[in-house]
Amino acid sequence: MAIQTVLRIGDPSLNKISLLVDDPCSTEIRRLVEDMFDTMHHYEGAGLAAPQIGVLSRVVIFGFEHNPRYPSAESVPETVLINPSIEILSTEKLTDWEGCLSVPGMRGRVPRPSRIRYTGIDLEGQVIERDVEGFHARVVMHECDHLDGILYPQRIENLAEFGFIEELQLHGRYQAAPCDSSNE
Ligand code: NI
């Protein structure tokens, strides 16, 4: 187990463009991904991008059966995506609440395309290509944004829909499981 410190908004590393990975099958990348999973599971994140633990490489992970931070979300297969790219398949945008381990204790409503195709390489060097929608698509777009130095607050169109979980819940604007903010 190697749970890493998750950088928080304000750290300049979170605003940097990450570099393409030359060899997705290297020991270095395998160790990085192990640390990322340990960290994501520890903090009950739905996904994590390498720059969040201070490594500026184009690697994201995501997936869960059931996530207490997003109790109503459908399950997403646990996935490692190296050098990912996204193609937008729908002009329709959906707006929903997002959180981020780098923006602890907060939620904001973010508009994003409803359907995407994502591709990337896994740890065995195999190509992954999936057409997805809903929360799955949202998580992948959120994680891939991290690789370009973008945090979800930069995507919020109406900043009145951004705030602390406690306040949003207190006023009935955001609903989550009781344990939702326990690790933030
Ligand atoms: Ni995030």
PDB file of C-alpha atoms and ligand atoms in Angstrom:
ATOM      1  CA  MET A   1       0.000   0.000   0.000  1.00  0.00           C
ATOM      2  CA  ALA A   2       1.276   3.392  -0.890  1.00  0.00           C
ATOM      3  CA  ILE A   3      -1.411   5.960  -0.327  1.00  0.00           C
ATOM      4  CA  GLN A   4      -0.171   9.249  -1.681  1.00  0.00           C
ATOM      5  CA  THR A   5      -1.006  12.809  -0.685  1.00  0.00           C
ATOM      6  CA  VAL A   6      -3.634  14.274  -3.003  1.00  0.00           C
ATOM      7  CA  LEU A   7      -2.698  17.781  -4.116  1.00  0.00           C
ATOM      8  CA  ARG A   8      -5.352  20.403  -3.510  1.00  0.00           C
ATOM      9  CA  ILE A   9      -6.585  23.215  -5.718  1.00  0.00           C
ATOM     10  CA  GLY A  10      -4.073  26.034  -5.552  1.00  0.00           C
ATOM     11  CA  ASP A  11      -1.100  23.737  -6.087  1.00  0.00           C
ATOM     12  CA  PRO A  12       0.369  24.789  -9.463  1.00  0.00           C
ATOM     13  CA  SER A  13       1.008  21.160 -10.488  1.00  0.00           C
ATOM     14  CA  LEU A  14      -2.759  20.783 -10.899  1.00  0.00           C
ATOM     15  CA  ASN A  15      -2.727  23.480 -13.596  1.00  0.00           C
ATOM     16  CA  LYS A  16       0.007  21.918 -15.725  1.00  0.00           C
ATOM     17  CA  ILE A  17      -0.239  19.897 -18.939  1.00  0.00           C
ATOM     18  CA  SER A  18       0.862  16.299 -18.322  1.00  0.00           C
ATOM     19  CA  LEU A  19       3.242  14.482 -20.653  1.00  0.00           C
ATOM     20  CA  LEU A  20       2.499  11.497 -22.891  1.00  0.00           C
ATOM     21  CA  VAL A  21       3.705   8.152 -21.516  1.00  0.00           C
ATOM     22  CA  ASP A  22       6.368   6.535 -23.721  1.00  0.00           C
ATOM     23  CA  ASP A  23       6.013   2.984 -22.402  1.00  0.00           C
ATOM     24  CA  PRO A  24       2.647   2.102 -20.805  1.00  0.00           C
ATOM     25  CA  CYS A  25       4.011  -1.331 -19.808  1.00  0.00           C
ATOM     26  CA  SER A  26       6.999  -0.037 -17.814  1.00  0.00           C
ATOM     27  CA  THR A  27       7.533  -0.884 -14.150  1.00  0.00           C
ATOM     28  CA  GLU A  28       7.463   2.820 -13.374  1.00  0.00           C
ATOM     29  CA  ILE A  29       3.937   3.198 -14.758  1.00  0.00           C
ATOM     30  CA  ARG A  30       2.776  -0.014 -13.055  1.00  0.00           C
ATOM     31  CA  ARG A  31       3.971   1.334  -9.698  1.00  0.00           C
ATOM     32  CA  LEU A  32       2.342   4.688 -10.382  1.00  0.00           C
ATOM     33  CA  VAL A  33      -0.989   2.996 -11.126  1.00  0.00           C
ATOM     34  CA  GLU A  34      -0.752   0.878  -7.949  1.00  0.00           C
ATOM     35  CA  ASP A  35      -0.244   4.037  -5.906  1.00  0.00           C
ATOM     36  CA  MET A  36      -3.127   5.702  -7.710  1.00  0.00           C
ATOM     37  CA  PHE A  37      -5.509   2.819  -6.932  1.00  0.00           C
ATOM     38  CA  ASP A  38      -4.384   2.710  -3.297  1.00  0.00           C
ATOM     39  CA  THR A  39      -4.994   6.442  -3.029  1.00  0.00           C
ATOM     40  CA  MET A  40      -8.324   6.435  -4.890  1.00  0.00           C
ATOM     41  CA  HIS A  41      -9.673   3.543  -2.805  1.00  0.00           C
ATOM     42  CA  HIS A  42      -8.486   5.093   0.451  1.00  0.00           C
ATOM     43  CA  TYR A  43     -10.288   8.369  -0.247  1.00  0.00           C
ATOM     44  CA  GLU A  44     -13.267   6.638  -1.932  1.00  0.00           C
ATOM     45  CA  GLY A  45     -12.808   8.581  -5.129  1.00  0.00           C
ATOM     46  CA  ALA A  46     -14.588   7.641  -8.350  1.00  0.00           C
ATOM     47  CA  GLY A  47     -11.422   8.364 -10.290  1.00  0.00           C
ATOM     48  CA  LEU A  48      -7.958   9.817 -10.019  1.00  0.00           C
ATOM     49  CA  ALA A  49      -5.472  11.384 -12.407  1.00  0.00           C
ATOM     50  CA  ALA A  50      -1.683  11.116 -11.992  1.00  0.00           C
ATOM     51  CA  PRO A  51      -1.130  14.883 -11.582  1.00  0.00           C
ATOM     52  CA  GLN A  52      -3.322  14.771  -8.467  1.00  0.00           C
ATOM     53  CA  ILE A  53      -0.506  12.870  -6.763  1.00  0.00           C
ATOM     54  CA  GLY A  54       2.106  15.122  -8.311  1.00  0.00           C
ATOM     55  CA  VAL A  55       3.085  12.992 -11.326  1.00  0.00           C
ATOM     56  CA  LEU A  56       2.669  14.888 -14.601  1.00  0.00           C
ATOM     57  CA  SER A  57       2.048  11.822 -16.799  1.00  0.00           C
ATOM     58  CA  ARG A  58      -1.048  11.162 -18.911  1.00  0.00           C
ATOM     59  CA  VAL A  59      -2.508   8.388 -16.753  1.00  0.00           C
ATOM     60  CA  VAL A  60      -6.010   8.232 -15.276  1.00  0.00           C
ATOM     61  CA  ILE A  61      -7.871   5.560 -13.356  1.00  0.00           C
ATOM     62  CA  PHE A  62     -11.553   5.328 -12.532  1.00  0.00           C
ATOM     63  CA  GLY A  63     -14.296   2.885 -11.703  1.00  0.00           C
ATOM     64  CA  PHE A  64     -16.311   1.445  -8.842  1.00  0.00           C
ATOM     65  CA  GLU A  65     -19.103  -0.964  -8.057  1.00  0.00           C
ATOM     66  CA  HIS A  66     -20.798   1.358  -5.631  1.00  0.00           C
ATOM     67  CA  ASN A  67     -19.359   4.656  -4.524  1.00  0.00           C
ATOM     68  CA  PRO A  68     -20.527   6.183  -1.250  1.00  0.00           C
ATOM     69  CA  ARG A  69     -19.508   9.618  -2.505  1.00  0.00           C
ATOM     70  CA  TYR A  70     -21.861   9.207  -5.499  1.00  0.00           C
ATOM     71  CA  PRO A  71     -24.521   6.809  -4.190  1.00  0.00           C
ATOM     72  CA  SER A  72     -26.907   7.102  -7.125  1.00  0.00           C
ATOM     73  CA  ALA A  73     -24.303   6.588  -9.841  1.00  0.00           C
ATOM     74  CA  GLU A  74     -24.309   3.425 -11.929  1.00  0.00           C
ATOM     75  CA  SER A  75     -21.257   1.173 -11.600  1.00  0.00           C
ATOM     76  CA  VAL A  76     -18.289   1.815 -13.857  1.00  0.00           C
ATOM     77  CA  PRO A  77     -15.663  -0.868 -14.604  1.00  0.00           C
ATOM     78  CA  GLU A  78     -12.300  -0.298 -12.930  1.00  0.00           C
ATOM     79  CA  THR A  79     -10.113   1.024 -15.700  1.00  0.00           C
ATOM     80  CA  VAL A  80      -6.575   2.254 -16.277  1.00  0.00           C
ATOM     81  CA  LEU A  81      -6.284   4.621 -19.208  1.00  0.00           C
ATOM     82  CA  ILE A  82      -2.868   5.734 -20.418  1.00  0.00           C
ATOM     83  CA  ASN A  83      -2.537   8.509 -23.018  1.00  0.00           C
ATOM     84  CA  PRO A  84      -6.326   8.822 -23.256  1.00  0.00           C
ATOM     85  CA  SER A  85      -8.235  10.734 -25.873  1.00  0.00           C
ATOM     86  CA  ILE A  86     -11.908  11.686 -26.031  1.00  0.00           C
ATOM     87  CA  GLU A  87     -14.232  12.149 -28.971  1.00  0.00           C
ATOM     88  CA  ILE A  88     -17.516  13.912 -28.245  1.00  0.00           C
ATOM     89  CA  LEU A  89     -20.463  12.000 -29.751  1.00  0.00           C
ATOM     90  CA  SER A  90     -23.341  14.250 -28.765  1.00  0.00           C
ATOM     91  CA  THR A  91     -24.029  17.963 -29.021  1.00  0.00           C
ATOM     92  CA  GLU A  92     -26.357  17.582 -26.049  1.00  0.00           C
ATOM     93  CA  LYS A  93     -24.902  18.639 -22.710  1.00  0.00           C
ATOM     94  CA  LEU A  94     -26.036  17.471 -19.312  1.00  0.00           C
ATOM     95  CA  THR A  95     -25.403  19.363 -16.095  1.00  0.00           C
ATOM     96  CA  ASP A  96     -24.775  17.464 -12.874  1.00  0.00           C
ATOM     97  CA  TRP A  97     -22.943  17.723  -9.584  1.00  0.00           C
ATOM     98  CA  GLU A  98     -19.240  16.901  -9.482  1.00  0.00           C
ATOM     99  CA  GLY A  99     -16.684  16.698  -6.745  1.00  0.00           C
ATOM    100  CA  CYS A 100     -12.947  16.169  -6.790  1.00  0.00           C
ATOM    101  CA  LEU A 101     -10.471  14.845  -4.230  1.00  0.00           C
ATOM    102  CA  SER A 102      -8.376  17.939  -5.050  1.00  0.00           C
ATOM    103  CA  VAL A 103     -11.308  20.220  -4.138  1.00  0.00           C
ATOM    104  CA  PRO A 104     -12.288  18.636  -0.815  1.00  0.00           C
ATOM    105  CA  GLY A 105     -15.653  19.295   0.780  1.00  0.00           C
ATOM    106  CA  MET A 106     -17.160  20.986  -2.249  1.00  0.00           C
ATOM    107  CA  ARG A 107     -19.518  20.239  -5.108  1.00  0.00           C
ATOM    108  CA  GLY A 108     -20.433  22.114  -8.261  1.00  0.00           C
ATOM    109  CA  ARG A 109     -22.792  21.639 -11.178  1.00  0.00           C
ATOM    110  CA  VAL A 110     -20.850  21.087 -14.386  1.00  0.00           C
ATOM    111  CA  PRO A 111     -22.241  20.921 -17.927  1.00  0.00           C
ATOM    112  CA  ARG A 112     -20.614  18.222 -20.055  1.00  0.00           C
ATOM    113  CA  PRO A 113     -21.401  16.417 -23.334  1.00  0.00           C
ATOM    114  CA  SER A 114     -23.781  13.522 -22.700  1.00  0.00           C
ATOM    115  CA  ARG A 115     -22.012  10.899 -24.851  1.00  0.00           C
ATOM    116  CA  ILE A 116     -18.358  10.309 -25.671  1.00  0.00           C
ATOM    117  CA  ARG A 117     -16.020   7.725 -27.129  1.00  0.00           C
ATOM    118  CA  TYR A 118     -12.796   7.354 -25.194  1.00  0.00           C
ATOM    119  CA  THR A 119      -9.662   5.511 -26.161  1.00  0.00           C
ATOM    120  CA  GLY A 120      -6.427   4.814 -24.368  1.00  0.00           C
ATOM    121  CA  ILE A 121      -3.891   2.124 -23.555  1.00  0.00           C
ATOM    122  CA  ASP A 122      -3.991  -0.189 -20.542  1.00  0.00           C
ATOM    123  CA  LEU A 123      -1.064  -1.563 -18.514  1.00  0.00           C
ATOM    124  CA  GLU A 124      -0.713  -4.521 -20.887  1.00  0.00           C
ATOM    125  CA  GLY A 125      -0.387  -2.189 -23.859  1.00  0.00           C
ATOM    126  CA  GLN A 126      -3.864  -3.086 -25.148  1.00  0.00           C
ATOM    127  CA  VAL A 127      -6.089  -0.448 -26.713  1.00  0.00           C
ATOM    128  CA  ILE A 128      -9.298   0.330 -24.839  1.00  0.00           C
ATOM    129  CA  GLU A 129     -12.122   1.972 -26.781  1.00  0.00           C
ATOM    130  CA  ARG A 130     -15.578   2.549 -25.328  1.00  0.00           C
ATOM    131  CA  ASP A 131     -18.690   4.549 -26.182  1.00  0.00           C
ATOM    132  CA  VAL A 132     -20.235   5.706 -22.921  1.00  0.00           C
ATOM    133  CA  GLU A 133     -22.754   8.117 -21.486  1.00  0.00           C
ATOM    134  CA  GLY A 134     -24.043   9.354 -18.152  1.00  0.00           C
ATOM    135  CA  PHE A 135     -21.873   9.275 -15.058  1.00  0.00           C
ATOM    136  CA  HIS A 136     -19.299   7.052 -16.769  1.00  0.00           C
ATOM    137  CA  ALA A 137     -18.738   9.681 -19.483  1.00  0.00           C
ATOM    138  CA  ARG A 138     -18.663  12.455 -16.892  1.00  0.00           C
ATOM    139  CA  VAL A 139     -16.000  10.728 -14.774  1.00  0.00           C
ATOM    140  CA  VAL A 140     -13.740  10.120 -17.769  1.00  0.00           C
ATOM    141  CA  MET A 141     -14.033  13.725 -18.974  1.00  0.00           C
ATOM    142  CA  HIS A 142     -13.347  14.992 -15.450  1.00  0.00           C
ATOM    143  CA  GLU A 143     -10.238  12.800 -15.085  1.00  0.00           C
ATOM    144  CA  CYS A 144      -8.889  13.598 -18.549  1.00  0.00           C
ATOM    145  CA  ASP A 145      -9.345  17.318 -17.844  1.00  0.00           C
ATOM    146  CA  HIS A 146      -6.803  16.901 -15.028  1.00  0.00           C
ATOM    147  CA  LEU A 147      -4.206  15.891 -17.649  1.00  0.00           C
ATOM    148  CA  ASP A 148      -4.675  19.285 -19.290  1.00  0.00           C
ATOM    149  CA  GLY A 149      -4.473  21.161 -16.000  1.00  0.00           C
ATOM    150  CA  ILE A 150      -8.223  21.776 -15.773  1.00  0.00           C
ATOM    151  CA  LEU A 151     -10.169  21.370 -12.529  1.00  0.00           C
ATOM    152  CA  TYR A 152     -13.961  21.091 -12.593  1.00  0.00           C
ATOM    153  CA  PRO A 153     -14.603  24.550 -11.065  1.00  0.00           C
ATOM    154  CA  GLN A 154     -13.186  25.965 -14.321  1.00  0.00           C
ATOM    155  CA  ARG A 155     -16.036  24.188 -16.175  1.00  0.00           C
ATOM    156  CA  ILE A 156     -18.870  25.519 -14.003  1.00  0.00           C
ATOM    157  CA  GLU A 157     -20.967  27.956 -16.017  1.00  0.00           C
ATOM    158  CA  ASN A 158     -23.005  29.303 -13.110  1.00  0.00           C
ATOM    159  CA  LEU A 159     -20.788  29.768 -10.061  1.00  0.00           C
ATOM    160  CA  ALA A 160     -23.914  30.145  -7.930  1.00  0.00           C
ATOM    161  CA  GLU A 161     -24.068  26.342  -8.307  1.00  0.00           C
ATOM    162  CA  PHE A 162     -20.786  25.762  -6.491  1.00  0.00           C
ATOM    163  CA  GLY A 163     -20.335  25.416  -2.774  1.00  0.00           C
ATOM    164  CA  PHE A 164     -19.477  23.449   0.309  1.00  0.00           C
ATOM    165  CA  ILE A 165     -21.278  20.105   0.612  1.00  0.00           C
ATOM    166  CA  GLU A 166     -22.475  20.963   4.124  1.00  0.00           C
ATOM    167  CA  GLU A 167     -24.114  24.193   3.015  1.00  0.00           C
ATOM    168  CA  LEU A 168     -25.590  22.692  -0.144  1.00  0.00           C
ATOM    169  CA  GLN A 169     -27.099  19.855   1.892  1.00  0.00           C
ATOM    170  CA  LEU A 170     -28.309  22.156   4.640  1.00  0.00           C
ATOM    171  CA  HIS A 171     -30.344  24.070   2.073  1.00  0.00           C
ATOM    172  CA  GLY A 172     -31.553  21.000   0.186  1.00  0.00           C
ATOM    173  CA  ARG A 173     -29.646  21.784  -2.983  1.00  0.00           C
ATOM    174  CA  TYR A 174     -27.479  18.678  -3.013  1.00  0.00           C
ATOM    175  CA  GLN A 175     -28.316  15.252  -1.679  1.00  0.00           C
ATOM    176  CA  ALA A 176     -25.774  12.621  -0.809  1.00  0.00           C
ATOM    177  CA  ALA A 177     -25.332   9.674   1.481  1.00  0.00           C
ATOM    178  CA  PRO A 178     -24.532  10.523   5.124  1.00  0.00           C
ATOM    179  CA  CYS A 179     -20.987   9.242   4.657  1.00  0.00           C
ATOM    180  CA  ASP A 180     -20.483  11.346   1.553  1.00  0.00           C
ATOM    181  CA  SER A 181     -18.153  13.907   3.031  1.00  0.00           C
ATOM    182  CA  SER A 182     -16.591  11.731   5.716  1.00  0.00           C
ATOM    183  CA  ASN A 183     -13.268  11.451   3.938  1.00  0.00           C
ATOM    184  CA  GLU A 184     -12.925  14.988   2.721  1.00  0.00           C
TER     185      GLU A 184
HETATM  186 NI    NI B   1     -10.770  15.439  -9.896  1.00  0.00          NI
END
